[in-house]
C-alpha positions as a LaTeX table, in Angstrom:
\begin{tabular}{lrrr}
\hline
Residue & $x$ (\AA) & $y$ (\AA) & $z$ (\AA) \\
\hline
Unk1 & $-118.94$ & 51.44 & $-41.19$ \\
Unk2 & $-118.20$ & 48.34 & $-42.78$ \\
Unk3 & $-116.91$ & 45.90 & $-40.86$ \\
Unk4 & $-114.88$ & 42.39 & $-42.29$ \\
Unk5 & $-114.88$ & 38.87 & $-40.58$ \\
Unk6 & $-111.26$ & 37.53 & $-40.10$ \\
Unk7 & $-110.82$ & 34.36 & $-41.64$ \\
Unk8 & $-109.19$ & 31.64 & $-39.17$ \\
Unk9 & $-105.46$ & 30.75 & $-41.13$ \\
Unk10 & $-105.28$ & 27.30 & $-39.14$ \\
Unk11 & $-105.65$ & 24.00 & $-41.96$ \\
Unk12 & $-109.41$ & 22.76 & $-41.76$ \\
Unk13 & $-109.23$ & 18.84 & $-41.12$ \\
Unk14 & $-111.30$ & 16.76 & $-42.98$ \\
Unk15 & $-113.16$ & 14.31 & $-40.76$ \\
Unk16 & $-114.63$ & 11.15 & $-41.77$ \\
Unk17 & $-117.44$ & 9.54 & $-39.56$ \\
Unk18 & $-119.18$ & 6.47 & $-40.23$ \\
Unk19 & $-119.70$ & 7.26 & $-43.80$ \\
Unk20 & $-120.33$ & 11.14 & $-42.89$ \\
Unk21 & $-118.12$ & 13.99 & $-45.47$ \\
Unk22 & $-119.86$ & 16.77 & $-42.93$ \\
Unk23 & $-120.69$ & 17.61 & $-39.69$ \\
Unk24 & $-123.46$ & 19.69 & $-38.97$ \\
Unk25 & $-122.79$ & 23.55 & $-38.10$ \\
Unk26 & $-119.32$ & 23.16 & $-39.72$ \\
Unk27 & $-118.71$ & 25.28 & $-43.07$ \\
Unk28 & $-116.19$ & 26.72 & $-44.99$ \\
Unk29 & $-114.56$ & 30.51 & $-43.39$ \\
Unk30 & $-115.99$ & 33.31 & $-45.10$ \\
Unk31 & $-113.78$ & 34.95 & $-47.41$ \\
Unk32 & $-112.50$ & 38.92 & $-46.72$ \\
Unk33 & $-114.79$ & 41.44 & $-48.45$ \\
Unk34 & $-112.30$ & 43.53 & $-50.63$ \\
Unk35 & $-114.52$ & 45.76 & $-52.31$ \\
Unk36 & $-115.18$ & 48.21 & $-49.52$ \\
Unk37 & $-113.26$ & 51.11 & $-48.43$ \\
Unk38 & $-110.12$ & 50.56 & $-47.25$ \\
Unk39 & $-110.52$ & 52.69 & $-43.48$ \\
Unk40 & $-113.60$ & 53.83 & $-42.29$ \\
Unk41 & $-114.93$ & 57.77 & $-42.77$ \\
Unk42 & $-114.96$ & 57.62 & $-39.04$ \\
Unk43 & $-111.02$ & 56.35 & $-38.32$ \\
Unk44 & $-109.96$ & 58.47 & $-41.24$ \\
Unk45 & $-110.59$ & 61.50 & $-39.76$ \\
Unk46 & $-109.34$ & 60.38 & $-36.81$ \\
Unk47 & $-105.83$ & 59.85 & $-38.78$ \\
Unk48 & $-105.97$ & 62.57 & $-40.40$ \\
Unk49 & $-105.80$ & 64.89 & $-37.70$ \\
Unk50 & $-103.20$ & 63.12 & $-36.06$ \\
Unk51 & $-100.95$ & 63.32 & $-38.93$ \\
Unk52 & $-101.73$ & 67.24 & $-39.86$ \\
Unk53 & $-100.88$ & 68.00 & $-36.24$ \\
Unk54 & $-97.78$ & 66.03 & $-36.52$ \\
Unk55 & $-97.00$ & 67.84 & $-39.95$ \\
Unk56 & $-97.88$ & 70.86 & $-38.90$ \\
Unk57 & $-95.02$ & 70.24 & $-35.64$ \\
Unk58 & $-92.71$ & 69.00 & $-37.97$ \\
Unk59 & $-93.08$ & 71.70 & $-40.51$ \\
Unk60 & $-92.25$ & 73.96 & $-37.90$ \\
Unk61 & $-88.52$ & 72.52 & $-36.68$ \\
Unk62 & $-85.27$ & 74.05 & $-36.76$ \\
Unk63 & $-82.14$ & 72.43 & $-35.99$ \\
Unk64 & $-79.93$ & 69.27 & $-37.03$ \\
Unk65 & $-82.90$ & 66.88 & $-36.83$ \\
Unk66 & $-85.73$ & 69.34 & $-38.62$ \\
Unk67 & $-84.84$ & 67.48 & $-41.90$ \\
Unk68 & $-85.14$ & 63.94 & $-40.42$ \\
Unk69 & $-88.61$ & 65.08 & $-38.53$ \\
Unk70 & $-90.46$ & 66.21 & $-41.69$ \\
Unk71 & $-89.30$ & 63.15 & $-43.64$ \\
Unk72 & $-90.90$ & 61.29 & $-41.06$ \\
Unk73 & $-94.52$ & 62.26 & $-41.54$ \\
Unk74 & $-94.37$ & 64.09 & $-44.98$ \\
Unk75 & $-94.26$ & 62.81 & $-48.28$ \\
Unk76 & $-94.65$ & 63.42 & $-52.09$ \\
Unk77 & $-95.04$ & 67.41 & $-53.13$ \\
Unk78 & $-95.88$ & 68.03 & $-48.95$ \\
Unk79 & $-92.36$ & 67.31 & $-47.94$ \\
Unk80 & $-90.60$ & 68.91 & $-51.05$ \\
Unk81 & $-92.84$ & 72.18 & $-50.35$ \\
Unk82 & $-91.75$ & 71.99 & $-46.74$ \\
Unk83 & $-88.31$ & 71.35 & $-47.18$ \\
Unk84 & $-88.25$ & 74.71 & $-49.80$ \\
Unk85 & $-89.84$ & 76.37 & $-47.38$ \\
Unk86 & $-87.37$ & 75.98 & $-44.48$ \\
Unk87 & $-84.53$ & 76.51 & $-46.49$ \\
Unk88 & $-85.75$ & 79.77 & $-48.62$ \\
Unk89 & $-86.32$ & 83.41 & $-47.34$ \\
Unk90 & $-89.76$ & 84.83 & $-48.14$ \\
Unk91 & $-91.31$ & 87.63 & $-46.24$ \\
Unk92 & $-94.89$ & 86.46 & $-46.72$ \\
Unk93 & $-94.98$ & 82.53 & $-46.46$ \\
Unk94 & $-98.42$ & 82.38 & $-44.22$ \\
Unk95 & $-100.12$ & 80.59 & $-47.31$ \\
Unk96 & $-97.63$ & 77.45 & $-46.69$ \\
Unk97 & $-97.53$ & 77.15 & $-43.39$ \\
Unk98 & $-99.08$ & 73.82 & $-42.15$ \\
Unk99 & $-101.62$ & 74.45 & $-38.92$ \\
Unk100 & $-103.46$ & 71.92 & $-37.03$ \\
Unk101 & $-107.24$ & 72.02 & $-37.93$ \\
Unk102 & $-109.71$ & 71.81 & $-35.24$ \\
Unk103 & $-111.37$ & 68.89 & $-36.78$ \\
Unk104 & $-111.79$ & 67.39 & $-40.30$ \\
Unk105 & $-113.75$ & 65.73 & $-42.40$ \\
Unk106 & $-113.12$ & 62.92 & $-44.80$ \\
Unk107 & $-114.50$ & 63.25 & $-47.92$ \\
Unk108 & $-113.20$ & 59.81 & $-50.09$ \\
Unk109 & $-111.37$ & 57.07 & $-49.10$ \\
Unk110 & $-109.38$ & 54.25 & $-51.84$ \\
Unk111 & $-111.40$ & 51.31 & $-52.34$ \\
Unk112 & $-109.62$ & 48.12 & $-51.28$ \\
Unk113 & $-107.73$ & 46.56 & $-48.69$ \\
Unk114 & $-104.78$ & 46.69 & $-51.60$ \\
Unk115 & $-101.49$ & 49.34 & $-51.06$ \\
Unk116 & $-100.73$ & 52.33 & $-51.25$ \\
Unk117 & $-104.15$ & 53.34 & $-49.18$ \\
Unk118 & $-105.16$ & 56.79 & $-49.14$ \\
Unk119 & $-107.30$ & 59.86 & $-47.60$ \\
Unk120 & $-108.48$ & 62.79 & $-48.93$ \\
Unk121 & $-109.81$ & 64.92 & $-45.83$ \\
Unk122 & $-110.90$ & 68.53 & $-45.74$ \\
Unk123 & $-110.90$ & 71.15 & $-42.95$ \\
Unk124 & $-111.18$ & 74.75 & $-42.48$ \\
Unk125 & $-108.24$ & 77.09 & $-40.89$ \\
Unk126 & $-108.95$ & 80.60 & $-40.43$ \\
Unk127 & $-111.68$ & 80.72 & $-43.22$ \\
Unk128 & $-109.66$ & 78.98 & $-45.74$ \\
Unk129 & $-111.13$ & 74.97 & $-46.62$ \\
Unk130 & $-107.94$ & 73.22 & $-46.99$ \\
Unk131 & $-107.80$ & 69.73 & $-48.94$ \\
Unk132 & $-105.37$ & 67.00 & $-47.22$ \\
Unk133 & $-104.19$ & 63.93 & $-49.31$ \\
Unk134 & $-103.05$ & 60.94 & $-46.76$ \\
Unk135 & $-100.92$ & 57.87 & $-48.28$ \\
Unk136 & $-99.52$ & 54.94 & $-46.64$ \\
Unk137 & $-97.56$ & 52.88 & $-48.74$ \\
Unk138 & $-97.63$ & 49.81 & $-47.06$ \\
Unk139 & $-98.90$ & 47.40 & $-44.23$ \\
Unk140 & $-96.51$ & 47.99 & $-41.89$ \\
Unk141 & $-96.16$ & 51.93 & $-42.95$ \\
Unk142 & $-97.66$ & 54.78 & $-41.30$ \\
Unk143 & $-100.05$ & 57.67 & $-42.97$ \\
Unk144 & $-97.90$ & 60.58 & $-43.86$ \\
Unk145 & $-99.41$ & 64.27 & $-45.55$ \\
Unk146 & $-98.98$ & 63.57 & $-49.28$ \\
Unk147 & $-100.08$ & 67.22 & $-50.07$ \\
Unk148 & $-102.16$ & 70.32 & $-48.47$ \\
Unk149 & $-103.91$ & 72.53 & $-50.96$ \\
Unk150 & $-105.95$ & 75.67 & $-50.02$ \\
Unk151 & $-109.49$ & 75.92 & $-51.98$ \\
Unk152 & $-110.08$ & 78.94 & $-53.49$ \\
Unk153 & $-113.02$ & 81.19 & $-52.36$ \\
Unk154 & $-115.89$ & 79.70 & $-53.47$ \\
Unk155 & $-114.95$ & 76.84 & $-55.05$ \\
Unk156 & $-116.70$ & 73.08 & $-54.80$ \\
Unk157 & $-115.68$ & 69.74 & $-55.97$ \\
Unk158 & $-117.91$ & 67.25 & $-57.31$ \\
Unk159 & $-119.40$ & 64.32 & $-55.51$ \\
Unk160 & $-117.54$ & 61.21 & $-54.74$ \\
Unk161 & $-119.19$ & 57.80 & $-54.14$ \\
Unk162 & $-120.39$ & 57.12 & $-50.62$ \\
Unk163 & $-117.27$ & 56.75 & $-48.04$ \\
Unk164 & $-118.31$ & 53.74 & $-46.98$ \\
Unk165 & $-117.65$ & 52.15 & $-50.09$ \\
Unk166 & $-114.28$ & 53.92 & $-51.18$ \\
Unk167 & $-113.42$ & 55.14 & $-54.17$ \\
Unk168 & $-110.73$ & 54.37 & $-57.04$ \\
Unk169 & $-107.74$ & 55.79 & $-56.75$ \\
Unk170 & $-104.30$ & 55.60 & $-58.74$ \\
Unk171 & $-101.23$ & 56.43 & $-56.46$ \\
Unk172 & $-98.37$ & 58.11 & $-57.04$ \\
Unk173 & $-96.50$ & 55.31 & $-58.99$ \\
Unk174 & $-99.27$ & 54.37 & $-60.96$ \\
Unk175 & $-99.88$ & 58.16 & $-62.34$ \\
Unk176 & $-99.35$ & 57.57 & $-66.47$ \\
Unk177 & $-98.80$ & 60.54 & $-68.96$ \\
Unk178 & $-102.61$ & 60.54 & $-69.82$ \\
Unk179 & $-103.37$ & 60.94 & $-65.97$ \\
Unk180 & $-101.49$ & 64.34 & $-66.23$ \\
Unk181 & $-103.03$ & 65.59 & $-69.25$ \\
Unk182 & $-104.97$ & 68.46 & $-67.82$ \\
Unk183 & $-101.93$ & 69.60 & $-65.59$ \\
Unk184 & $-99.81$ & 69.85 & $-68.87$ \\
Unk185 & $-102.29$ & 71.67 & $-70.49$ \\
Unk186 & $-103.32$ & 73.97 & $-67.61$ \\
Unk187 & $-99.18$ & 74.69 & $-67.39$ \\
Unk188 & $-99.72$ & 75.72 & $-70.78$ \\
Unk189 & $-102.64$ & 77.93 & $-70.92$ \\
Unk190 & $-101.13$ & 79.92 & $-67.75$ \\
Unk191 & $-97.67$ & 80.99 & $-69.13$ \\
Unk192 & $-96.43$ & 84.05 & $-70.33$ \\
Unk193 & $-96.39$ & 85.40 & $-73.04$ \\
Unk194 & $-99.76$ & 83.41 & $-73.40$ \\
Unk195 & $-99.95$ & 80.49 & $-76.38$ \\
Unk196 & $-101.34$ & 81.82 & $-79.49$ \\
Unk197 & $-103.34$ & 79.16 & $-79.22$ \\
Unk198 & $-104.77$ & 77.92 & $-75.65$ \\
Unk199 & $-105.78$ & 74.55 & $-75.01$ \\
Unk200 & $-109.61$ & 73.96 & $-75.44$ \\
Unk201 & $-109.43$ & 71.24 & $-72.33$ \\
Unk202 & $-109.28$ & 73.26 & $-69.51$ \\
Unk203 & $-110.57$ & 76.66 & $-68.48$ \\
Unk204 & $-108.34$ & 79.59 & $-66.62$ \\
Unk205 & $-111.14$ & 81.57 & $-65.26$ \\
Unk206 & $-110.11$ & 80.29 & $-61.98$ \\
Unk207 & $-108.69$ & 82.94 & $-59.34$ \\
Unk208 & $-105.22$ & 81.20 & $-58.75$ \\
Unk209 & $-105.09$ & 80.77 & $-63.09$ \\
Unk210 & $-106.53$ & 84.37 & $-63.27$ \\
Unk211 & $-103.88$ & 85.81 & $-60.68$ \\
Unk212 & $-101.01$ & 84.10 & $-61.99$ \\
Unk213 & $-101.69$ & 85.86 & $-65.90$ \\
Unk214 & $-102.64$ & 89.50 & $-64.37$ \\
Unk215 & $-99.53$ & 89.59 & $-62.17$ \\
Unk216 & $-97.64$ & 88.53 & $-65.32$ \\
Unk217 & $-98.61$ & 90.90 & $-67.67$ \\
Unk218 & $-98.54$ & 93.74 & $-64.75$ \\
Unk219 & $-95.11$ & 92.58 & $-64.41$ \\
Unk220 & $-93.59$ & 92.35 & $-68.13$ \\
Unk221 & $-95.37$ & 95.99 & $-68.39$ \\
Unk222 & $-93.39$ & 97.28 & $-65.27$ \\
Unk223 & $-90.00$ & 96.48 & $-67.10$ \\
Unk224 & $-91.38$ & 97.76 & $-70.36$ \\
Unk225 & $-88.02$ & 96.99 & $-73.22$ \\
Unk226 & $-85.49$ & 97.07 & $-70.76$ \\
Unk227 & $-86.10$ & 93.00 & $-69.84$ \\
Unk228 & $-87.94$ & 90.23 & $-71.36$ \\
Unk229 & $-90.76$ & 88.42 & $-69.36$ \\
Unk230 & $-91.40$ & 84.72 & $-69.33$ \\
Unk231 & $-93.00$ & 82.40 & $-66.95$ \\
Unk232 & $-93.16$ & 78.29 & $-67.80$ \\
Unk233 & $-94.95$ & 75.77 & $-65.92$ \\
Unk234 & $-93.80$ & 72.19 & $-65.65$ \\
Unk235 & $-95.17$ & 69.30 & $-64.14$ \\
Unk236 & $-93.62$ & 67.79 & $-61.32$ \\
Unk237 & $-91.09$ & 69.72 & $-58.82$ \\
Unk238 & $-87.48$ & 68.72 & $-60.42$ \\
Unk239 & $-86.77$ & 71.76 & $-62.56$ \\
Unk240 & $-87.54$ & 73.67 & $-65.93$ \\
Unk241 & $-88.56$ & 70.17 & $-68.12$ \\
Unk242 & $-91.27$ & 67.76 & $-66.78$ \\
Unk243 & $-90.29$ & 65.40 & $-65.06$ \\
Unk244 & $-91.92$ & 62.00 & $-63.04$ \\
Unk245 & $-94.91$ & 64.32 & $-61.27$ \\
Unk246 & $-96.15$ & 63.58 & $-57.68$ \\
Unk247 & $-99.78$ & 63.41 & $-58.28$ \\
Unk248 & $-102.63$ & 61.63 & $-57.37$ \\
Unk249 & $-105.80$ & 60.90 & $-59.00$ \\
Unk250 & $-109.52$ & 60.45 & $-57.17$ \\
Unk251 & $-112.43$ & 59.14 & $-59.28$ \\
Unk252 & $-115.77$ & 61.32 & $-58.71$ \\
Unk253 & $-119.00$ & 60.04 & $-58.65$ \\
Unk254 & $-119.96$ & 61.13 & $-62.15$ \\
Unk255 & $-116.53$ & 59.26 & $-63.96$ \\
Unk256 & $-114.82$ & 62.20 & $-63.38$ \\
Unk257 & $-111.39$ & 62.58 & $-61.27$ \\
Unk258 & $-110.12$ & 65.22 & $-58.63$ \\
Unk259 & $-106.35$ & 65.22 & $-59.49$ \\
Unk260 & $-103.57$ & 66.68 & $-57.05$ \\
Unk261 & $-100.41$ & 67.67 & $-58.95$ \\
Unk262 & $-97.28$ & 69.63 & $-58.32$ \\
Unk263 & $-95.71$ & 71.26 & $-60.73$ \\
Unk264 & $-92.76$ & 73.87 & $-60.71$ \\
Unk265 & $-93.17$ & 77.52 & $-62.34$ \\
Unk266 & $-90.02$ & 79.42 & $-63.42$ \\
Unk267 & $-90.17$ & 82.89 & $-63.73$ \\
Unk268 & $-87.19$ & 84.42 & $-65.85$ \\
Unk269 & $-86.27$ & 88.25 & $-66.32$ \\
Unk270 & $-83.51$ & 88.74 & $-68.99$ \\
Unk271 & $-82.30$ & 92.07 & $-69.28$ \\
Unk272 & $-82.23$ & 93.78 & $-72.93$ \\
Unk273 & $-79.14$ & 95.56 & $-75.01$ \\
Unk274 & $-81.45$ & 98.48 & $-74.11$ \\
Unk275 & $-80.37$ & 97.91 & $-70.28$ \\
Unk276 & $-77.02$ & 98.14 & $-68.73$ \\
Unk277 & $-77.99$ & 97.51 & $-65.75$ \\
Unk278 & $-82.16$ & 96.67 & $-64.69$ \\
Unk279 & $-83.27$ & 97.60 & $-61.18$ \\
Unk280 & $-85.80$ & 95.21 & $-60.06$ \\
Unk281 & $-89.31$ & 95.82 & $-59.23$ \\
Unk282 & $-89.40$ & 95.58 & $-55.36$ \\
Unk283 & $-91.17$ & 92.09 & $-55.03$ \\
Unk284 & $-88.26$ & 90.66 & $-57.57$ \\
Unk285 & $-85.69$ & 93.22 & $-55.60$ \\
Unk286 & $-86.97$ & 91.41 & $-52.29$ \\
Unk287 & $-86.71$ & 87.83 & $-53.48$ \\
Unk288 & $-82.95$ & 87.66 & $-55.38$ \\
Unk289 & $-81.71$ & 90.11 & $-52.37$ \\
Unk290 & $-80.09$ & 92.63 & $-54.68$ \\
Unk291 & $-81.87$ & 95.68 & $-56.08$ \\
Unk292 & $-80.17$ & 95.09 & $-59.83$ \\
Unk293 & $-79.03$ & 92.60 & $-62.14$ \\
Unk294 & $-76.72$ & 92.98 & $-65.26$ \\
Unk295 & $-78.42$ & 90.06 & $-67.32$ \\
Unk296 & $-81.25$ & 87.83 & $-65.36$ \\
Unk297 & $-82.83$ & 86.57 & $-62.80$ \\
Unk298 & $-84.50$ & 83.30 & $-62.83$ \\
Unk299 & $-87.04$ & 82.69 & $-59.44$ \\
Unk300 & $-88.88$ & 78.72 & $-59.46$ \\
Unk301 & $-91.59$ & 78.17 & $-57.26$ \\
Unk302 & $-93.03$ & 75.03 & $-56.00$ \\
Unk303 & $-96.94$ & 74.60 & $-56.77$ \\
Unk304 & $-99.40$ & 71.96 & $-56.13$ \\
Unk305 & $-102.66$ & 72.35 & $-57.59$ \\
Unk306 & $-106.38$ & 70.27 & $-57.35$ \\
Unk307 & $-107.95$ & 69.70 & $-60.60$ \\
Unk308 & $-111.51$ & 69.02 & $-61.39$ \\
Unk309 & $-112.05$ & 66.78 & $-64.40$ \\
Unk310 & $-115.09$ & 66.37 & $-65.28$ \\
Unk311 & $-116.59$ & 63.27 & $-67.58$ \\
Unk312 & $-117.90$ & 65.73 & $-69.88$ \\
Unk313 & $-116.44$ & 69.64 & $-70.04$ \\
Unk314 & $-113.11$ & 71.51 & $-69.17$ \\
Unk315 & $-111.25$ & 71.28 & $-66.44$ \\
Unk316 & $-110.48$ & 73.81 & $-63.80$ \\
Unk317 & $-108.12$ & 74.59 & $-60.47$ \\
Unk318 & $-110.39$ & 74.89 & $-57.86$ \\
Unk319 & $-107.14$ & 74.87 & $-55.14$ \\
Unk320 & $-103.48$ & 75.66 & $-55.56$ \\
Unk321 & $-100.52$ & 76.62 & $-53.27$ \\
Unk322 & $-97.15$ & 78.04 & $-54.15$ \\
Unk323 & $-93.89$ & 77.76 & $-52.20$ \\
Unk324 & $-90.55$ & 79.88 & $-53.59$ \\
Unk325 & $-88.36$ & 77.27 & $-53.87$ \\
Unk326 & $-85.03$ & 78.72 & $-55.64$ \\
Unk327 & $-83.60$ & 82.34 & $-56.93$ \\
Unk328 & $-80.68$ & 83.15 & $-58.81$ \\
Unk329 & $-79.09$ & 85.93 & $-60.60$ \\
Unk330 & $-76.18$ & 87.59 & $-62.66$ \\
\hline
\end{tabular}
């Protein structure tokens, strides 16, 4: 653990003794190393842990204040996906819900003694790793859960530089369009009907990418000509059009970067001149509450996804979670 000398803030007098510009012993105050990481692997966990369990409380409050609780220790796409969550029915929502870890273990810090500062932690919950993100956004601010994203079975992210030293990161408000390029592309390659022509940058052999397109197709085949199918991706969690995204970008050891995005995936059903009136496949049926619509049904879900980049090669989702988030119909 690196540890840096406080400098004394008092004025240094100059003293002047028979002729003498120095006294013996008496030097100038070392200056603060800045190039180290900005907590150490040791405290972060530490942190960490403290704020999933508080999350994880939070997450879990009903009543007038469970709004005000949650905004006090989540942030970014963690809050928004816990917000949906408590305000949305869904009859399986295990894959969201926030649980306290046993412990955890930190696997980059930022580099700095600069703000924002953040964690990126992992743990394991009932066989699933889990990858935290921890911001604080200023001195006299506390960590809060920026996002939780389960890893998908078998997946592994590339090596970061050694904790001790930190790593670069760029925050939230310093995310650019070129930071996001991957996540646009990836919301491309994964909607339905698929592009004629994918993007070459990032690969969809993923299980969460791989899900998303069988379930599609199964589903568009399930209402044959009576409805037509889409489902459109878009970065950030304000609606149909991209928007300012809550991400977050870590640099690997290679040059690479882990990024955490959310995004927001619409799912539309419109039914056909061929249908009077659709009845809903049951999962569809369950969500919008009604077992038919006359025209469509448009569900949006909440998703946050980790993103290897590599230097050199595509990039791939080796985490994602999804939250329903909205559903309406006519």
């Amino acid at each position: 653990m690196r540890r840096t000398t406080l400098a004394t803030t008092g004025a240094a007098l100059a003293l002047t003794l028979g002729g003498c510009s120095s006294i013996a012993g008496v030097q100038d105050a070392p200056t603060e190393d800045t190039s180290g990481a900005s907590i150490s692997q040791a405290a972060g966990s530490v942190v960490t842990e403290r704020v999933i369990g508080e999350a994880a409380a939070a997450s879990q409050a009903t009543g007038k204040d469970a709004d005000k609780r949650r905004q006090q220790v989540l942030g970014g796409p963690a809050l928004k996906v816990s917000s949906a969550r408590a305000s949305v029915k869904q009859s399986d929502d295990k894959g969201t819900a926030l649980e306290t870890p046993a412990e955890t273990t930190v696997l980059a810090v930022s580099k700095g003694t600069g703000w924002p500062r953040s964690i990126l932690a992992t743990s394991r919950v009932d066989e699933v790793q889990q990858l935290h993100v921890l911001v604080a956004d200023g001195p006299k601010e506390a960590y809060h859960l920026f996002a939780t994203v389960p890893m998908a079975s078998g997946a592994s992210i590339p090596a970061f530089a050694d904790p001790a030293e930190g790593v670069a990161v760029t925050p939230p408000e310093g995310i650019g369009e070129d930071d996001l390029g991957a996540a646009r592309d990836w919301a491309k390659a994964v909607a339905y009907p698929a592009p004629k022509k994918a993007p070459e940058s990032v690969a969809t052999d993923d299980t969460f990418s791989t899900a998303l397109q069988t379930n599609a197709a199964k589903q568009a085949k399930e209402l044959d000509e009576l409805a037509k199918y889409t489902v459109e991706h878009s970065v950030g969690m304000g609606g149909s059009k991209d928007d300012p995204a809550d991400a977050i970008r870590f640099e690997l050891a290679d040059g690479g970067h882990l990024t955490i995005a959310a995004l927001t995936r619409t799912d539309k059903v419109t039914a056909t001149d061929k249908a009077k009136e659709l009845t809903l496949p049951g999962p569809l049926a369950e969500l919008a509450d009604d077992e038919t619509i006359t025209e469509d049904i448009t569900v949006k879900h909440l998703e946050v996804v980790a993103l290897v980049e590599p230097k050199d090669g595509k990039a791939s989702v080796v985490g994602a979670l999804e939250q329903l988030s909205d559903v309406s119909s006519s």
